[in-house]
XYZ file of C-alpha atoms in Angstrom:
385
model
C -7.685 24.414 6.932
C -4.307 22.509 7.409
C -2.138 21.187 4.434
C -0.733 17.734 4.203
C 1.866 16.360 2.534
C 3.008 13.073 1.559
C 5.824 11.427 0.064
C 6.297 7.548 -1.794
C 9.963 6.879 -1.881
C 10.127 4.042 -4.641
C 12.813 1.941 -6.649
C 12.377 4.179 -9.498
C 9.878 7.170 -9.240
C 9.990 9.326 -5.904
C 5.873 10.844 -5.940
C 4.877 14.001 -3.016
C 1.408 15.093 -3.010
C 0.367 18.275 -1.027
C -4.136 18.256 -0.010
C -5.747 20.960 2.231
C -8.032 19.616 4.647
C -10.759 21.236 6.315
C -12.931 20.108 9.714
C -15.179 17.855 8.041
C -12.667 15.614 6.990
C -12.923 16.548 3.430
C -9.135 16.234 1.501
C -8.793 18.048 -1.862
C -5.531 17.666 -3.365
C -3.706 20.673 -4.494
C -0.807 19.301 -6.617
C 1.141 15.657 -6.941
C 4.701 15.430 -8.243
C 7.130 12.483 -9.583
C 11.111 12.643 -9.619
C 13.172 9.931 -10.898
C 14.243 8.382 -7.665
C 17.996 7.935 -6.388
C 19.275 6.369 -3.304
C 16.179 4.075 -2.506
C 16.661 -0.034 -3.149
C 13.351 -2.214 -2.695
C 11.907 0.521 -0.331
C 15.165 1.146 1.850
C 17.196 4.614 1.832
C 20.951 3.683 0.565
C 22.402 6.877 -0.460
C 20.679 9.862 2.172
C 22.306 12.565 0.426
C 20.930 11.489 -3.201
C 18.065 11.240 -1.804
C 17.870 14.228 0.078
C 18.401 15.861 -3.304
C 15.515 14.136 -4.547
C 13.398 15.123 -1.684
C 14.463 19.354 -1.858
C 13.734 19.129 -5.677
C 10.220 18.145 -4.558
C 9.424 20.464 -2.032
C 10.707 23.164 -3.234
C 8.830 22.992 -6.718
C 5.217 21.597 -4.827
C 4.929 23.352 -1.724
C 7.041 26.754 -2.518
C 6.649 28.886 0.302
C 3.569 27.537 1.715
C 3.919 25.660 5.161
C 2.576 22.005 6.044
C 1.482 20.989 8.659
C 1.808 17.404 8.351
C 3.827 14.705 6.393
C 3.136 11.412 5.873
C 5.466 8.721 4.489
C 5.108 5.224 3.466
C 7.490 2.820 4.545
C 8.006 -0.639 3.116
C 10.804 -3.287 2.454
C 13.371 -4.351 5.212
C 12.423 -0.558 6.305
C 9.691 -2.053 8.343
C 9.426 -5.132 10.483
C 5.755 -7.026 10.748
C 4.758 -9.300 13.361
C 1.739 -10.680 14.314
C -0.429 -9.851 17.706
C -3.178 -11.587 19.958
C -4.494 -9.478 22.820
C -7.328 -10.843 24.962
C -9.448 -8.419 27.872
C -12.407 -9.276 29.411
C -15.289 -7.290 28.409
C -16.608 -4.616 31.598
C -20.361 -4.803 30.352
C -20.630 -8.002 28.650
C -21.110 -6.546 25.721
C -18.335 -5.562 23.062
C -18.102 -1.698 22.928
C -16.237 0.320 20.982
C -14.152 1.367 24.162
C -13.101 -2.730 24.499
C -11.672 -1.938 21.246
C -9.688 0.674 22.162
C -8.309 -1.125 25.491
C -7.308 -3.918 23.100
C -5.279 -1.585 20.836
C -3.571 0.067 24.060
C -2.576 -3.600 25.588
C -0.857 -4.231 22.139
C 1.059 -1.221 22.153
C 2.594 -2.036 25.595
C 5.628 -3.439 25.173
C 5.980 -3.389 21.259
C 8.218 -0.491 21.286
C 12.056 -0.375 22.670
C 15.119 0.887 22.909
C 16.185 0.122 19.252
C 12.555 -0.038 17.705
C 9.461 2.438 17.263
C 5.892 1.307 17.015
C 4.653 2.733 13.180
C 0.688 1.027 13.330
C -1.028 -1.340 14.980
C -4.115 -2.909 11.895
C -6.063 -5.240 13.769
C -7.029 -8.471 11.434
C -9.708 -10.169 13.074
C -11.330 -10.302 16.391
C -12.875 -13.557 18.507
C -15.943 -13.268 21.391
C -15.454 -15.768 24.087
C -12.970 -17.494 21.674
C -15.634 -18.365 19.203
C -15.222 -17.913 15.155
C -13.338 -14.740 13.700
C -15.417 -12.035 13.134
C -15.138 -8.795 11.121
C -16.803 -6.496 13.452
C -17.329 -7.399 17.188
C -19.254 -4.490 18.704
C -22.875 -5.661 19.991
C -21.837 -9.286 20.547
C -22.370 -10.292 23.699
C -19.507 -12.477 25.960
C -17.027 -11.976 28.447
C -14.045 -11.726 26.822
C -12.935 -10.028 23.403
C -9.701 -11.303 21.524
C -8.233 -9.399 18.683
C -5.612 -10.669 16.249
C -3.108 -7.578 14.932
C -0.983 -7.125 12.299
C 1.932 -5.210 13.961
C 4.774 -2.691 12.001
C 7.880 -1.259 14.045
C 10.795 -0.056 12.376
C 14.214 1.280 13.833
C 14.753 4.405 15.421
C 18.103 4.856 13.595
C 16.334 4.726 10.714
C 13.778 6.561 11.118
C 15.264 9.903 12.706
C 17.594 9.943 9.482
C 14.391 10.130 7.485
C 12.852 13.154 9.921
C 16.235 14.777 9.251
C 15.735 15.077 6.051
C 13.144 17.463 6.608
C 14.714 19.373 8.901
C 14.315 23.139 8.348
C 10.790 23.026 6.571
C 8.924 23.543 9.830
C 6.629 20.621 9.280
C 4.742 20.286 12.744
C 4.347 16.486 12.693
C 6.266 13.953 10.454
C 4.105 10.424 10.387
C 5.114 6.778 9.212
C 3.047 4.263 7.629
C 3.054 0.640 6.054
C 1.394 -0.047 2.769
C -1.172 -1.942 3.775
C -2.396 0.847 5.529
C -2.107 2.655 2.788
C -3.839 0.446 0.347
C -6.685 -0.020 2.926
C -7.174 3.710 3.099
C -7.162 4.793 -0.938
C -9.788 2.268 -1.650
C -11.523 2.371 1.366
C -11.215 -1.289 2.503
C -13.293 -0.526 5.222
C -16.530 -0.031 3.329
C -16.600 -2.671 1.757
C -18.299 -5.946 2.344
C -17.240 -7.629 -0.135
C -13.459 -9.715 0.065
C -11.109 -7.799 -2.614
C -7.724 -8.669 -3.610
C -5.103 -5.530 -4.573
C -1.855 -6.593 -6.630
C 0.874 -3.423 -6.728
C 2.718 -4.083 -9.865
C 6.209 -2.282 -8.714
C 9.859 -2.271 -10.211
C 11.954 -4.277 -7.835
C 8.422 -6.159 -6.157
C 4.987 -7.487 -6.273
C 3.133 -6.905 -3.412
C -0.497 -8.302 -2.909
C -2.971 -7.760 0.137
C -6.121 -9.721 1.118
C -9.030 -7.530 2.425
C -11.693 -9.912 4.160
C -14.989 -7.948 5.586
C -13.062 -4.675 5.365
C -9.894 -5.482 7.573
C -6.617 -6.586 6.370
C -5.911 -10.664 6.145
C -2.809 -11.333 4.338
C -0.306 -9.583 3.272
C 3.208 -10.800 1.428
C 5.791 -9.111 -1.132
C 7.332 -11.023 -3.661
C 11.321 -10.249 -4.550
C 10.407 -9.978 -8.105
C 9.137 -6.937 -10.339
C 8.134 -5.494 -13.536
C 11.793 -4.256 -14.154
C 12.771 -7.812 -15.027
C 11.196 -7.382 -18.078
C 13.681 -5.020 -19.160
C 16.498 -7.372 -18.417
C 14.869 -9.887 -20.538
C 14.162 -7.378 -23.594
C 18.103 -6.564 -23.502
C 19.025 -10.340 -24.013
C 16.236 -11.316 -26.568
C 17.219 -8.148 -29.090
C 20.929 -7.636 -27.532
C 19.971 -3.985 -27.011
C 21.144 -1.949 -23.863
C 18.428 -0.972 -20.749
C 17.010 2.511 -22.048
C 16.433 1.032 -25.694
C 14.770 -1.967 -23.964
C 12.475 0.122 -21.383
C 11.296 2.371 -24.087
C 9.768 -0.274 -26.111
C 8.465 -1.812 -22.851
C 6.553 1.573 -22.998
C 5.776 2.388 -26.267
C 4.715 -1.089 -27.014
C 4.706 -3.608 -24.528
C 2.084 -6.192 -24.336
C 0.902 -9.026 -21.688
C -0.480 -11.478 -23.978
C 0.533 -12.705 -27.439
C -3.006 -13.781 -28.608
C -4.493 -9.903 -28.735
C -1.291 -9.106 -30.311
C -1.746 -7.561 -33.968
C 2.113 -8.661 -35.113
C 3.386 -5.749 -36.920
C 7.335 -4.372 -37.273
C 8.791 -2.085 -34.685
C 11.584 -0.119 -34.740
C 13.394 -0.342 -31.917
C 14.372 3.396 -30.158
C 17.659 5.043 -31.677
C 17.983 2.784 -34.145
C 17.202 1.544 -37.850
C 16.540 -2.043 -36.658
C 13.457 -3.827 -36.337
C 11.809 -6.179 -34.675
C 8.409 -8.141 -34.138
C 5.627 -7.049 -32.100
C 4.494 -10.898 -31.520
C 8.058 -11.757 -30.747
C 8.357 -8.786 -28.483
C 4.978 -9.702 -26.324
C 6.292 -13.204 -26.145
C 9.334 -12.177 -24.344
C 6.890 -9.772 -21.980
C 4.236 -12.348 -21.535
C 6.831 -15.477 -20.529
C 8.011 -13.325 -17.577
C 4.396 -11.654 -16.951
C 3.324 -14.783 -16.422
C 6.065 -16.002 -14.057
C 5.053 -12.730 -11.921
C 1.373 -13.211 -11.833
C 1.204 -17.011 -11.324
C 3.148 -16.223 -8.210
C 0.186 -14.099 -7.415
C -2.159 -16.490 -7.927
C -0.668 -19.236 -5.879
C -0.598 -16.459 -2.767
C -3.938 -15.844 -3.315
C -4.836 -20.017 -3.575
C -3.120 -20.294 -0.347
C -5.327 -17.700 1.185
C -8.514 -19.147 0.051
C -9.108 -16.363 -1.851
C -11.419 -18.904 -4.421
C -14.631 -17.414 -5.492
C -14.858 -16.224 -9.074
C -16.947 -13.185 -8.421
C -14.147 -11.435 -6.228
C -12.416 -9.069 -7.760
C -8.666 -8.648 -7.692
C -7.529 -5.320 -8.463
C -4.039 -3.761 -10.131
C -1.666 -0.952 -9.410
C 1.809 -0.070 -9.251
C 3.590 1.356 -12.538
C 3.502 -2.318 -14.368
C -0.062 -2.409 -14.403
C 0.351 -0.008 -17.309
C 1.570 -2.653 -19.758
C -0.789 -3.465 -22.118
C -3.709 -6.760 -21.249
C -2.119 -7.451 -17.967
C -5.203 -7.403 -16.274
C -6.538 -9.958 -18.780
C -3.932 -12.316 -18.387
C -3.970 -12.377 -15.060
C -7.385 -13.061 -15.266
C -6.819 -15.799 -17.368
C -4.371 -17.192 -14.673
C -6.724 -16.526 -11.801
C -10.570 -17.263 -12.906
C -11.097 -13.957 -10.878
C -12.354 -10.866 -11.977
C -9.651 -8.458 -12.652
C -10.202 -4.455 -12.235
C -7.552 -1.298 -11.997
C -7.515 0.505 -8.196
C -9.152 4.054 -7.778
C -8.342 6.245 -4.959
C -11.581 7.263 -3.042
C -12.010 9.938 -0.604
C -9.568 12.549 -2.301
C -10.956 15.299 -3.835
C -9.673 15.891 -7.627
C -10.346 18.600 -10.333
C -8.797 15.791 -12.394
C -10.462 11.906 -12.342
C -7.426 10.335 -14.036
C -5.260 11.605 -11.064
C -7.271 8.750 -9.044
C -6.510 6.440 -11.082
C -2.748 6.921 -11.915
C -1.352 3.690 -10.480
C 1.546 5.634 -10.122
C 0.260 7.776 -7.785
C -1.652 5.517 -5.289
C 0.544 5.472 -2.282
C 1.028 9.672 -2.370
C -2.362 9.936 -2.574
C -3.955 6.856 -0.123
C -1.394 8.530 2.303
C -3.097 11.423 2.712
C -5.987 9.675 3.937
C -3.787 8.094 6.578
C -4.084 9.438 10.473
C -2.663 8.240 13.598
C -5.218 8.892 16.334
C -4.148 8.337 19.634
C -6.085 5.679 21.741
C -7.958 7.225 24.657
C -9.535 4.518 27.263
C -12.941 5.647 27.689
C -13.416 6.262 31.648
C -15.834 4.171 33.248
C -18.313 5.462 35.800
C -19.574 4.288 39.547
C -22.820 3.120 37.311
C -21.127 1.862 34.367
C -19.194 -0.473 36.886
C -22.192 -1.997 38.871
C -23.623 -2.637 35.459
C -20.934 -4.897 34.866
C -20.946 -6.207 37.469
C -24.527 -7.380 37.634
C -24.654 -7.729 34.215
C-alpha cells in the first residue's frame, strides 16, 4: 500500500489531500487540509517563498512523519499552455485495437516536448475511422486508418522544476503534473458516463467550464472573471471595506432576489444595517453577469438539450440558489459535483466543492504508453486482411 498526495494551489485557499492505495486500485483518503493561500495569482506561483511557507505548513501538519510516495499537482492558468492535436496511422489489422490507440498517443508525444517546454498530458477528444464522423470510442470499427483529435498541455521547464523544488527534502519518489480537465474528468468519472454533462468551477479570480461528450473531453475555456467580484461590488454598494463585505457574502449571500425573505442584517463589526433584498440584488446583478457568460459558452458548444445536466463546483457554488439561477439562465438541469472513486469515512468530504481538485487528483495517473509488439502472424493477418 503506497500513499499519495496531492496539492490545489488556488487564488485563495491552498487544499493537500494524502489517500493510501492498495493493488486493486482502491483509494481511501486519509486526511484533506486547506491553508489560506499566498503567492499564487489566477493559478500561477508569484511569490515561491510565500508559498513555500504555505506548502511546509501543509505537509508538515497532514503527512507528519509518514513518507509518500507520490504527489500530484494541478496546474492551471498561464501555468499551462493547450493546443490542439490530429494524429492519423493506418490501422495493422483493419480493425481498431486498443494497441492503434496507444500508437496514436505515442505519435503525438513526438515532438511536443522541447528544450524550453515539458509535455504534462495528452486527453484525446475524439477519434475518426477512415475519416468518417467523430466517434467516442473507436475500438471494433473496422477501416484502414484511425485519426484521433487531442487536447494537448505543456508547460515550461523553468517553471516547473521551481515547483519540484519546493519539495525538495520530503523524499517523495515521483512528483506528477496535471491540467484540470483531467482532473474534473477523473473526480466524476467522465468516462462512465454516456450521457453529455456540463461542469462549471465557480473559483475566486475564474470561471472555468468543461464539456464532456460520450465520456471524453470536448471543450474547455476559462473565463477572467470570478466569484471574488462580488466582494468588490458589496464594498461600493454599503461603502464597507473587503473582510466586512466577504463575511456577509458568507453569512448571507444569495443568487436570486425572488426566494429572498427581505429581513435586516447587521453588517459584521458594526451597528449598521442593511437589507437582505438589497444585499441579493447586488449578488444576483453580478451572478448573473458570471453565469450568462456560461451559458453563451455552452450555446456555442451546442450543448442544447434540456435534460443534460450542468453541474457546479468551485468555492462560489456555495452562495445561496446559484444553481437555480443558473438554471433559470440555461433551461438545463442544474446539479452540485460529487467526487467518485475515493473512499470516505465522511460523504460530505465528496462533495465539498472546495475540495474537488485535491481529491479528483488523486485519481489521476500517468501511465506510460507501451506499443504492443506485433508478431510474424499478427503481420500476415494484416496483411491479408
Amino acid at each position: 500500500m503506497g500513499l499519495i498526495a496531492t496539492l490545489d494551489m488556488g487564488s485563495e485557499k491552498m487544499v493537500m489531500a494524502l489517500a493510501a492505495s492498495d493493488s486493486n486500485g482502491a483509494c481511501r483518503l486519509t486526511g484533506i487540509k486547506f491553508i489560506a493561500s499566498q503567492g499564487v495569482q489566477q493559478g500561477v506561483i508569484t511569490d515561491q517563498a510565500k508559498v513555500q511557507t504555505c506548502v511546509r505548513s501543509l505537509m508538515n501538519e497532514l503527512l507528519k512523519d509518514r513518507g509518500v510516495d507520490i504527489l500530484n499537482i494541478s496546474l492551471s492558468g498561464q501555468a499551462v499552455k493547450m493546443s490542439e492535436r490530429r494524429v492519423n496511422i493506418p490501422l495493422q489489422r483493419k480493425v481498431v485495437e486498443s494497441g492503434d490507440l496507444v500508437r496514436a498517443e505515442i505519435k503525438c508525444a513526438e515532438g511536443l516536448e522541447s528544450r524550453d517546454e515539458e509535455l504534462i498530458d495528452l486527453l484525446p477528444v475524439a477519434y475518426s475511422v477512415d475519416r468518417g464522423e467523430l466517434v467516442a470510442d473507436p475500438v471494433g470499427k473496422h477501416g484502414r486508418s484511425l485519426e484521433v483529435y487531442y487536447q494537448a498541455y505543456t508547460a515550461s521547464y523553468v517553471y516547473l522544476s521551481g515547483i519540484r523544488k519546493l519539495f525538495d527534502g520530503y523524499g517523495i519518489r515521483e512528483i506528477n503534473f496535471f491540467p484540470l480537465a483531467r482532473v474534473y474528468g477523473e473526480a466524476v468519472d467522465a468516462e462512465m458516463e454516456d450521457r453529455d454533462f456540463a461542469l462549471v468551477d465557480l473559483g475566486a479570480m475564474s470561471t472555468k467550464v468543461v464539456l464532456f461528450r460520450g465520456g471524453l473531453l470536448e471543450y474547455e475555456a476559462v473565463l477572467p472573471l470570478g466569484v471574488k467580484t462580488i466582494d468588490n461590488d458589496i464594498m461600493s454598494a454599503f461603502g464597507i471595506d473587503a473582510q466586512k463585505a466577504r463575511k456577509l457574502k458568507h453569512e448571507y449571500g444569495q443568487a436570486l432576489r425572488s426566494a429572498c425573505k427581505n429581513k435586516k442584517l447587521v453588517i459584521p463589526d458594526t451597528k449598521l444595517t442593511i437589507e437582505s433584498r438589497d444585499l441579493t440584488t447586488v449578488i444576483q446583478s453580478r451572478m448573473e453577469e458570471l453565469l450568462e457568460g456560461v451559458v453563451f459558452l455552452l450555446q456555442g458548444w451546442d450543448f442544447e438539450k434540456g435534460e443534460d445536466e450542468i453541474l457546479l463546483t468551485g468555492g462560489g457554488s456555495r452562495l445561496l440558489d446559484v444553481d437555480a439561477l443558473l438554471q433559470r439562465l440555461s433551461g438545463h438541469r442544474v446539479g452540485r459535483a460529487c467526487v467518485k472513486r475515493v473512499q470516505s469515512s465522511k460523504e460530505e468530504v465528496l462533495r465539498t466543492p472546495e475540495y474537488m481538485v485535491a481529491l479528483g487528483l488523486l485519481l489521476c495517473s500517468h501511465e506510460e504508453p507501451q506499443e504492443t509488439k506485433t508478431g510474424l502472424l499478427d503481420k500476415l493477418k494484416g496483411l491479408f486482411g
